[in-house]
Amino acid sequence: MPVYLKIENIGVCPPEGFTVLGVSLADKSSHQGVIGQFGSGNKHGVAVLLRHSLSPVVFAGTLRLEFGTRAQTVADSKASKEFARVVVKYGGTDPVTGASRSSSEDLGFVLEYGRQDWTEVALALREFVSNAIDRSIRERGDWSGVRIEVVDEAQVRARRDHTRVFVPLNSEVFAFYENIGKWFLHFSEPESLDKAILPKKNRNLGDRKAAVIYRRGVRVREFTASETESLFDYNLNTLTLDEARKCSDWDVQHHCGRALASGDKGILATLFCRLLSTNKPVWEFSFNACSLQPSYQDTAEDEKRKRRNWQEAWAQVAGEKAVLTGAGTKNQLERKGYTPVVAPENLVNAAERYGVNTPGKVLSVDEMVGREITGASPDAQAAVDLVWDWLEAVGLTNGKAKPPVRCFTSILDGGTKLNGYYRDGTVFINSDLAGGSSAFAGPQALPDRLVKVGLEEVAHYVTGATDNSRDFQDFLLDLSVKLARSRSASHVFA
């Protein structure tokens, strides 16, 4: 005797829900937990099953719908092509009019409809179950009106005030039935339906440990784009799906990152524990900083809650002296007595936004790049004095006092050496340029390179302009012209 999978829900679906593209009465705006949004799932489901030689039988109340195909040729002046036109045969009583129906009808799509994206039997069954859940929610406010079970042919019959879908049982249909709890959280862990982040559990359809992604409790995909195992699974109510019920890798990772950033202290502590306990990466380490950092949609209360959770989770797991850092500042942190915990830069950048101990919080700017600040050498001071005398002589000090001078030692940065910089009212010059005592032989004994660096940084101080800016160029040109004119005048009147 033939065996079927029965998908039943309370409430009668209009026949058009299975025959007319775009028809959907689900309204998620007024019914929390409703899944459907396109009005094409049942139609795709019928086509998928027919392509797999599975003819579904649907009862909309007391109206029976049997689906099949008929051959149809479509031609123009250039070519003709054979299609399998989907048809439905009615039998029984119309749920709306009460009239008896015993006709067949050609539907407005062919068997090839959706062939490229809708390939698996499980995708069809997922749509039927999703629609059953939606109707039950609309009837009762929950999904308790849904029944899914294996039945024999004698039980393929109507039930008043209910919708029933019967699908012939084969190995694929049975596999879906056995894993119904992995496809729908409703049937395995309903307490997780209002959670965005789910601790790992046996939700994968296979041996992999990739992230399993749900939307409103319905399985969307496993994240097969990465072979790295995930620390969590995700249930994302706002994930955007296309008509094929697919979503891009970027969109999945972005929404998962947003969910993780909003995770409670326990979730974040689990993430941080993984950083401390093993060098083996997890998928969550690859989330981009944009998704992890505060969103423009966050309220002040949202951001306050996130900061509290991130800080408390980190302190709980790592302790007060631990600092979340990239590899570049590990040595600097150790020299200052901190315990560096090396992590991906995207995670470090996000943690810094939430006030977690990161290099930017415990190290100065100079310490972070490996600079050691010392007092000004005689040469460095003499170079700045010389430059300042020039500016005063031609009236280009902009009303400012001569800046203080400091020296620094610096490690190579990407194979280059920083000669000098200006910050917070002070001129800094590399000790390698200004380590001698030539200043005592007079300003003219200073190396040209040292004077050039002194001039550049003093110019930044006077103008407040950056390298390559027009203001910076204009200042140096003005100085050149004024010094040249001054020198020419001194020669003329000498």
mmCIF file of N, CA, C and O in Angstrom, residues 392-460:
data_model
loop_
_atom_site.group_PDB
_atom_site.id
_atom_site.type_symbol
_atom_site.label_atom_id
_atom_site.label_comp_id
_atom_site.label_asym_id
_atom_site.label_seq_id
_atom_site.Cartn_x
_atom_site.Cartn_y
_atom_site.Cartn_z
ATOM 1 N N GLU A 392 60.357 84.247 11.910
ATOM 2 C CA GLU A 392 60.199 85.540 12.584
ATOM 3 C C GLU A 392 60.730 86.675 11.719
ATOM 4 O O GLU A 392 60.153 87.766 11.670
ATOM 5 N N ALA A 393 61.800 86.394 10.998
ATOM 6 C CA ALA A 393 62.419 87.435 10.178
ATOM 7 C C ALA A 393 61.508 87.898 9.049
ATOM 8 O O ALA A 393 61.549 89.078 8.645
ATOM 9 N N VAL A 394 60.674 86.998 8.555
ATOM 10 C CA VAL A 394 59.795 87.373 7.433
ATOM 11 C C VAL A 394 58.335 87.460 7.865
ATOM 12 O O VAL A 394 57.428 87.586 7.037
ATOM 13 N N GLY A 395 58.066 87.361 9.180
ATOM 14 C CA GLY A 395 56.710 87.550 9.699
ATOM 15 C C GLY A 395 55.732 86.428 9.361
ATOM 16 O O GLY A 395 54.561 86.699 9.076
ATOM 17 N N LEU A 396 56.197 85.190 9.420
ATOM 18 C CA LEU A 396 55.319 84.059 9.083
ATOM 19 C C LEU A 396 55.092 83.110 10.258
ATOM 20 O O LEU A 396 54.887 81.915 10.076
ATOM 21 N N THR A 397 55.118 83.620 11.453
ATOM 22 C CA THR A 397 54.871 82.750 12.610
ATOM 23 C C THR A 397 53.387 82.639 12.940
ATOM 24 O O THR A 397 53.000 81.898 13.847
ATOM 25 N N ASN A 398 52.558 83.406 12.249
ATOM 26 C CA ASN A 398 51.100 83.360 12.458
ATOM 27 C C ASN A 398 50.719 83.683 13.902
ATOM 28 O O ASN A 398 49.717 83.196 14.430
ATOM 29 N N GLY A 399 51.532 84.524 14.560
ATOM 30 C CA GLY A 399 51.234 84.944 15.924
ATOM 31 C C GLY A 399 51.466 83.889 16.978
ATOM 32 O O GLY A 399 51.066 84.058 18.134
ATOM 33 N N LYS A 400 52.143 82.801 16.616
ATOM 34 C CA LYS A 400 52.353 81.707 17.564
ATOM 35 C C LYS A 400 53.739 81.795 18.198
ATOM 36 O O LYS A 400 54.667 82.392 17.647
ATOM 37 N N ALA A 401 53.874 81.149 19.360
ATOM 38 C CA ALA A 401 55.170 81.047 20.020
ATOM 39 C C ALA A 401 55.909 79.839 19.471
ATOM 40 O O ALA A 401 55.314 78.909 18.924
ATOM 41 N N LYS A 402 57.214 79.851 19.613
ATOM 42 C CA LYS A 402 58.031 78.743 19.108
ATOM 43 C C LYS A 402 57.632 77.436 19.809
ATOM 44 O O LYS A 402 57.473 77.401 21.030
ATOM 45 N N PRO A 403 57.439 76.357 19.030
ATOM 46 C CA PRO A 403 56.977 75.098 19.635
ATOM 47 C C PRO A 403 58.089 74.382 20.392
ATOM 48 O O PRO A 403 59.271 74.512 20.047
ATOM 49 N N PRO A 404 57.724 73.608 21.422
ATOM 50 C CA PRO A 404 58.713 72.747 22.072
ATOM 51 C C PRO A 404 59.145 71.626 21.138
ATOM 52 O O PRO A 404 58.443 71.282 20.198
ATOM 53 N N VAL A 405 60.333 71.061 21.416
ATOM 54 C CA VAL A 405 60.909 70.020 20.560
ATOM 55 C C VAL A 405 61.197 68.784 21.395
ATOM 56 O O VAL A 405 61.679 68.890 22.536
ATOM 57 N N ARG A 406 60.895 67.611 20.831
ATOM 58 C CA ARG A 406 61.254 66.331 21.458
ATOM 59 C C ARG A 406 61.868 65.442 20.386
ATOM 60 O O ARG A 406 61.644 65.637 19.188
ATOM 61 N N CYS A 407 62.622 64.450 20.810
ATOM 62 C CA CYS A 407 63.163 63.445 19.898
ATOM 63 C C CYS A 407 62.492 62.100 20.155
ATOM 64 O O CYS A 407 61.862 61.883 21.198
ATOM 65 N N PHE A 408 62.623 61.193 19.195
ATOM 66 C CA PHE A 408 62.054 59.856 19.363
ATOM 67 C C PHE A 408 62.917 58.830 18.643
ATOM 68 O O PHE A 408 63.636 59.147 17.688
ATOM 69 N N THR A 409 62.853 57.627 19.133
ATOM 70 C CA THR A 409 63.417 56.476 18.419
ATOM 71 C C THR A 409 62.246 55.649 17.925
ATOM 72 O O THR A 409 61.206 55.582 18.569
ATOM 73 N N SER A 410 62.407 54.999 16.777
ATOM 74 C CA SER A 410 61.273 54.320 16.157
ATOM 75 C C SER A 410 61.747 53.082 15.432
ATOM 76 O O SER A 410 62.844 53.067 14.855
ATOM 77 N N ILE A 411 60.925 52.051 15.488
ATOM 78 C CA ILE A 411 61.181 50.861 14.694
ATOM 79 C C ILE A 411 60.767 51.137 13.251
ATOM 80 O O ILE A 411 60.028 52.073 12.973
ATOM 81 N N LEU A 412 61.272 50.334 12.318
ATOM 82 C CA LEU A 412 60.878 50.482 10.923
ATOM 83 C C LEU A 412 59.406 50.154 10.762
ATOM 84 O O LEU A 412 58.899 49.220 11.380
ATOM 85 N N ASP A 413 58.701 50.894 9.975
ATOM 86 C CA ASP A 413 57.280 50.668 9.723
ATOM 87 C C ASP A 413 57.103 50.330 8.252
ATOM 88 O O ASP A 413 57.117 51.210 7.401
ATOM 89 N N GLY A 414 56.957 49.018 7.962
ATOM 90 C CA GLY A 414 56.780 48.593 6.576
ATOM 91 C C GLY A 414 58.000 48.908 5.722
ATOM 92 O O GLY A 414 57.886 49.191 4.536
ATOM 93 N N GLY A 415 59.226 48.887 6.328
ATOM 94 C CA GLY A 415 60.438 49.137 5.556
ATOM 95 C C GLY A 415 60.764 50.600 5.392
ATOM 96 O O GLY A 415 61.731 50.956 4.715
ATOM 97 N N THR A 416 60.013 51.514 6.001
ATOM 98 C CA THR A 416 60.278 52.951 5.908
ATOM 99 C C THR A 416 60.593 53.497 7.293
ATOM 100 O O THR A 416 60.310 52.871 8.308
ATOM 101 N N LYS A 417 61.201 54.673 7.295
ATOM 102 C CA LYS A 417 61.549 55.312 8.570
ATOM 103 C C LYS A 417 60.842 56.658 8.661
ATOM 104 O O LYS A 417 60.859 57.447 7.701
ATOM 105 N N LEU A 418 60.235 56.931 9.804
ATOM 106 C CA LEU A 418 59.598 58.226 10.046
ATOM 107 C C LEU A 418 60.662 59.198 10.517
ATOM 108 O O LEU A 418 61.334 58.965 11.538
ATOM 109 N N ASN A 419 60.839 60.296 9.806
ATOM 110 C CA ASN A 419 61.866 61.283 10.152
ATOM 111 C C ASN A 419 61.386 62.288 11.187
ATOM 112 O O ASN A 419 62.186 62.785 11.987
ATOM 113 N N GLY A 420 60.106 62.622 11.146
ATOM 114 C CA GLY A 420 59.588 63.582 12.104
ATOM 115 C C GLY A 420 58.078 63.689 11.993
ATOM 116 O O GLY A 420 57.470 63.180 11.048
ATOM 117 N N TYR A 421 57.478 64.333 12.991
ATOM 118 C CA TYR A 421 56.038 64.561 12.950
ATOM 119 C C TYR A 421 55.691 65.677 13.924
ATOM 120 O O TYR A 421 56.504 66.052 14.798
ATOM 121 N N TYR A 422 54.501 66.221 13.758
ATOM 122 C CA TYR A 422 54.000 67.270 14.646
ATOM 123 C C TYR A 422 52.710 66.772 15.273
ATOM 124 O O TYR A 422 51.851 66.201 14.593
ATOM 125 N N ARG A 423 52.575 66.945 16.590
ATOM 126 C CA ARG A 423 51.344 66.541 17.258
ATOM 127 C C ARG A 423 51.157 67.364 18.529
ATOM 128 O O ARG A 423 52.093 67.533 19.320
ATOM 129 N N ASP A 424 49.932 67.854 18.707
ATOM 130 C CA ASP A 424 49.525 68.528 19.948
ATOM 131 C C ASP A 424 50.499 69.628 20.354
ATOM 132 O O ASP A 424 50.897 69.737 21.523
ATOM 133 N N GLY A 425 50.910 70.465 19.393
ATOM 134 C CA GLY A 425 51.724 71.626 19.722
ATOM 135 C C GLY A 425 53.200 71.350 19.888
ATOM 136 O O GLY A 425 53.964 72.249 20.249
ATOM 137 N N THR A 426 53.661 70.133 19.626
ATOM 138 C CA THR A 426 55.069 69.768 19.805
ATOM 139 C C THR A 426 55.628 69.201 18.508
ATOM 140 O O THR A 426 54.960 68.452 17.798
ATOM 141 N N VAL A 427 56.884 69.565 18.220
ATOM 142 C CA VAL A 427 57.594 69.032 17.061
ATOM 143 C C VAL A 427 58.464 67.869 17.516
ATOM 144 O O VAL A 427 59.215 67.987 18.489
ATOM 145 N N PHE A 428 58.356 66.736 16.804
ATOM 146 C CA PHE A 428 59.131 65.542 17.130
ATOM 147 C C PHE A 428 60.070 65.231 15.976
ATOM 148 O O PHE A 428 59.656 65.216 14.806
ATOM 149 N N ILE A 429 61.343 64.965 16.306
ATOM 150 C CA ILE A 429 62.351 64.666 15.284
ATOM 151 C C ILE A 429 63.053 63.368 15.646
ATOM 152 O O ILE A 429 63.410 63.131 16.816
ATOM 153 N N ASN A 430 63.260 62.509 14.647
ATOM 154 C CA ASN A 430 63.898 61.216 14.862
ATOM 155 C C ASN A 430 65.322 61.406 15.365
ATOM 156 O O ASN A 430 66.110 62.172 14.808
ATOM 157 N N SER A 431 65.675 60.670 16.428
ATOM 158 C CA SER A 431 67.007 60.781 17.027
ATOM 159 C C SER A 431 68.109 60.405 16.047
ATOM 160 O O SER A 431 69.248 60.870 16.183
ATOM 161 N N ASP A 432 67.794 59.559 15.065
ATOM 162 C CA ASP A 432 68.818 59.186 14.088
ATOM 163 C C ASP A 432 69.289 60.384 13.278
ATOM 164 O O ASP A 432 70.414 60.403 12.769
ATOM 165 N N LEU A 433 68.415 61.396 13.121
ATOM 166 C CA LEU A 433 68.785 62.612 12.391
ATOM 167 C C LEU A 433 69.429 63.645 13.288
ATOM 168 O O LEU A 433 70.167 64.506 12.811
ATOM 169 N N ALA A 434 69.130 63.585 14.583
ATOM 170 C CA ALA A 434 69.517 64.690 15.476
ATOM 171 C C ALA A 434 70.280 64.189 16.688
ATOM 172 O O ALA A 434 70.196 64.760 17.763
ATOM 173 N N GLY A 435 71.067 63.161 16.515
ATOM 174 C CA GLY A 435 71.755 62.591 17.675
ATOM 175 C C GLY A 435 73.122 63.154 17.926
ATOM 176 O O GLY A 435 73.726 62.886 18.966
ATOM 177 N N GLY A 436 73.682 63.965 16.987
ATOM 178 C CA GLY A 436 75.028 64.484 17.153
ATOM 179 C C GLY A 436 75.065 65.774 17.937
ATOM 180 O O GLY A 436 74.091 66.196 18.550
ATOM 181 N N SER A 437 76.230 66.452 17.896
ATOM 182 C CA SER A 437 76.398 67.719 18.636
ATOM 183 C C SER A 437 76.879 68.831 17.705
ATOM 184 O O SER A 437 77.539 69.746 18.136
ATOM 185 N N SER A 438 76.558 68.715 16.434
ATOM 186 C CA SER A 438 77.041 69.706 15.479
ATOM 187 C C SER A 438 76.492 71.094 15.753
ATOM 188 O O SER A 438 77.035 72.088 15.285
ATOM 189 N N ALA A 439 75.409 71.178 16.518
ATOM 190 C CA ALA A 439 74.822 72.487 16.796
ATOM 191 C C ALA A 439 75.801 73.393 17.513
ATOM 192 O O ALA A 439 75.741 74.606 17.376
ATOM 193 N N PHE A 440 76.725 72.819 18.272
ATOM 194 C CA PHE A 440 77.651 73.649 19.002
ATOM 195 C C PHE A 440 78.665 74.321 18.077
ATOM 196 O O PHE A 440 79.359 75.252 18.458
ATOM 197 N N ALA A 441 78.746 73.859 16.820
ATOM 198 C CA ALA A 441 79.647 74.495 15.849
ATOM 199 C C ALA A 441 78.934 75.590 15.071
ATOM 200 O O ALA A 441 79.504 76.163 14.144
ATOM 201 N N GLY A 442 77.666 75.833 15.424
ATOM 202 C CA GLY A 442 76.921 76.879 14.762
ATOM 203 C C GLY A 442 75.827 76.324 13.871
ATOM 204 O O GLY A 442 75.916 75.185 13.397
ATOM 205 N N PRO A 443 74.769 77.101 13.618
ATOM 206 C CA PRO A 443 73.623 76.629 12.827
ATOM 207 C C PRO A 443 74.025 76.142 11.447
ATOM 208 O O PRO A 443 73.418 75.243 10.896
ATOM 209 N N GLN A 444 75.060 76.751 10.836
ATOM 210 C CA GLN A 444 75.418 76.367 9.478
ATOM 211 C C GLN A 444 75.974 74.950 9.410
ATOM 212 O O GLN A 444 76.045 74.359 8.324
ATOM 213 N N ALA A 445 76.379 74.388 10.560
ATOM 214 C CA ALA A 445 76.926 73.022 10.575
ATOM 215 C C ALA A 445 75.826 71.969 10.646
ATOM 216 O O ALA A 445 76.113 70.772 10.532
ATOM 217 N N LEU A 446 74.559 72.369 10.831
ATOM 218 C CA LEU A 446 73.471 71.392 10.904
ATOM 219 C C LEU A 446 73.264 70.729 9.543
ATOM 220 O O LEU A 446 73.310 71.390 8.506
ATOM 221 N N PRO A 447 73.017 69.397 9.510
ATOM 222 C CA PRO A 447 72.773 68.716 8.237
ATOM 223 C C PRO A 447 71.521 69.276 7.550
ATOM 224 O O PRO A 447 70.525 69.612 8.196
ATOM 225 N N ASP A 448 71.585 69.374 6.227
ATOM 226 C CA ASP A 448 70.440 69.881 5.467
ATOM 227 C C ASP A 448 69.178 69.045 5.728
ATOM 228 O O ASP A 448 68.068 69.582 5.826
ATOM 229 N N ARG A 449 69.359 67.731 5.819
ATOM 230 C CA ARG A 449 68.188 66.856 6.021
ATOM 231 C C ARG A 449 67.509 67.159 7.344
ATOM 232 O O ARG A 449 66.276 67.171 7.440
ATOM 233 N N LEU A 450 68.301 67.410 8.383
ATOM 234 C CA LEU A 450 67.729 67.734 9.690
ATOM 235 C C LEU A 450 66.972 69.048 9.632
ATOM 236 O O LEU A 450 65.860 69.177 10.162
ATOM 237 N N VAL A 451 67.542 70.051 8.987
ATOM 238 C CA VAL A 451 66.875 71.350 8.874
ATOM 239 C C VAL A 451 65.586 71.214 8.059
ATOM 240 O O VAL A 451 64.553 71.827 8.379
ATOM 241 N N LYS A 452 65.647 70.392 7.003
ATOM 242 C CA LYS A 452 64.458 70.176 6.171
ATOM 243 C C LYS A 452 63.317 69.568 6.989
ATOM 244 O O LYS A 452 62.156 70.014 6.898
ATOM 245 N N VAL A 453 63.633 68.562 7.821
ATOM 246 C CA VAL A 453 62.605 67.944 8.654
ATOM 247 C C VAL A 453 62.074 68.945 9.670
ATOM 248 O O VAL A 453 60.860 69.048 9.915
ATOM 249 N N GLY A 454 62.989 69.732 10.280
ATOM 250 C CA GLY A 454 62.555 70.751 11.231
ATOM 251 C C GLY A 454 61.623 71.754 10.588
ATOM 252 O O GLY A 454 60.598 72.147 11.163
ATOM 253 N N LEU A 455 61.963 72.181 9.349
ATOM 254 C CA LEU A 455 61.125 73.145 8.636
ATOM 255 C C LEU A 455 59.743 72.558 8.349
ATOM 256 O O LEU A 455 58.716 73.231 8.534
ATOM 257 N N GLU A 456 59.707 71.322 7.902
ATOM 258 C CA GLU A 456 58.419 70.692 7.570
ATOM 259 C C GLU A 456 57.509 70.620 8.785
ATOM 260 O O GLU A 456 56.323 70.979 8.724
ATOM 261 N N GLU A 457 58.031 70.174 9.911
ATOM 262 C CA GLU A 457 57.171 69.989 11.089
ATOM 263 C C GLU A 457 56.777 71.325 11.718
ATOM 264 O O GLU A 457 55.668 71.482 12.223
ATOM 265 N N VAL A 458 57.681 72.308 11.687
ATOM 266 C CA VAL A 458 57.321 73.633 12.184
ATOM 267 C C VAL A 458 56.247 74.254 11.288
ATOM 268 O O VAL A 458 55.314 74.920 11.772
ATOM 269 N N ALA A 459 56.328 74.011 9.972
ATOM 270 C CA ALA A 459 55.305 74.508 9.050
ATOM 271 C C ALA A 459 53.940 73.898 9.377
ATOM 272 O O ALA A 459 52.910 74.580 9.314
ATOM 273 N N HIS A 460 53.918 72.608 9.702
ATOM 274 C CA HIS A 460 52.653 71.990 10.126
ATOM 275 C C HIS A 460 52.119 72.676 11.381
ATOM 276 O O HIS A 460 50.907 72.910 11.517
#
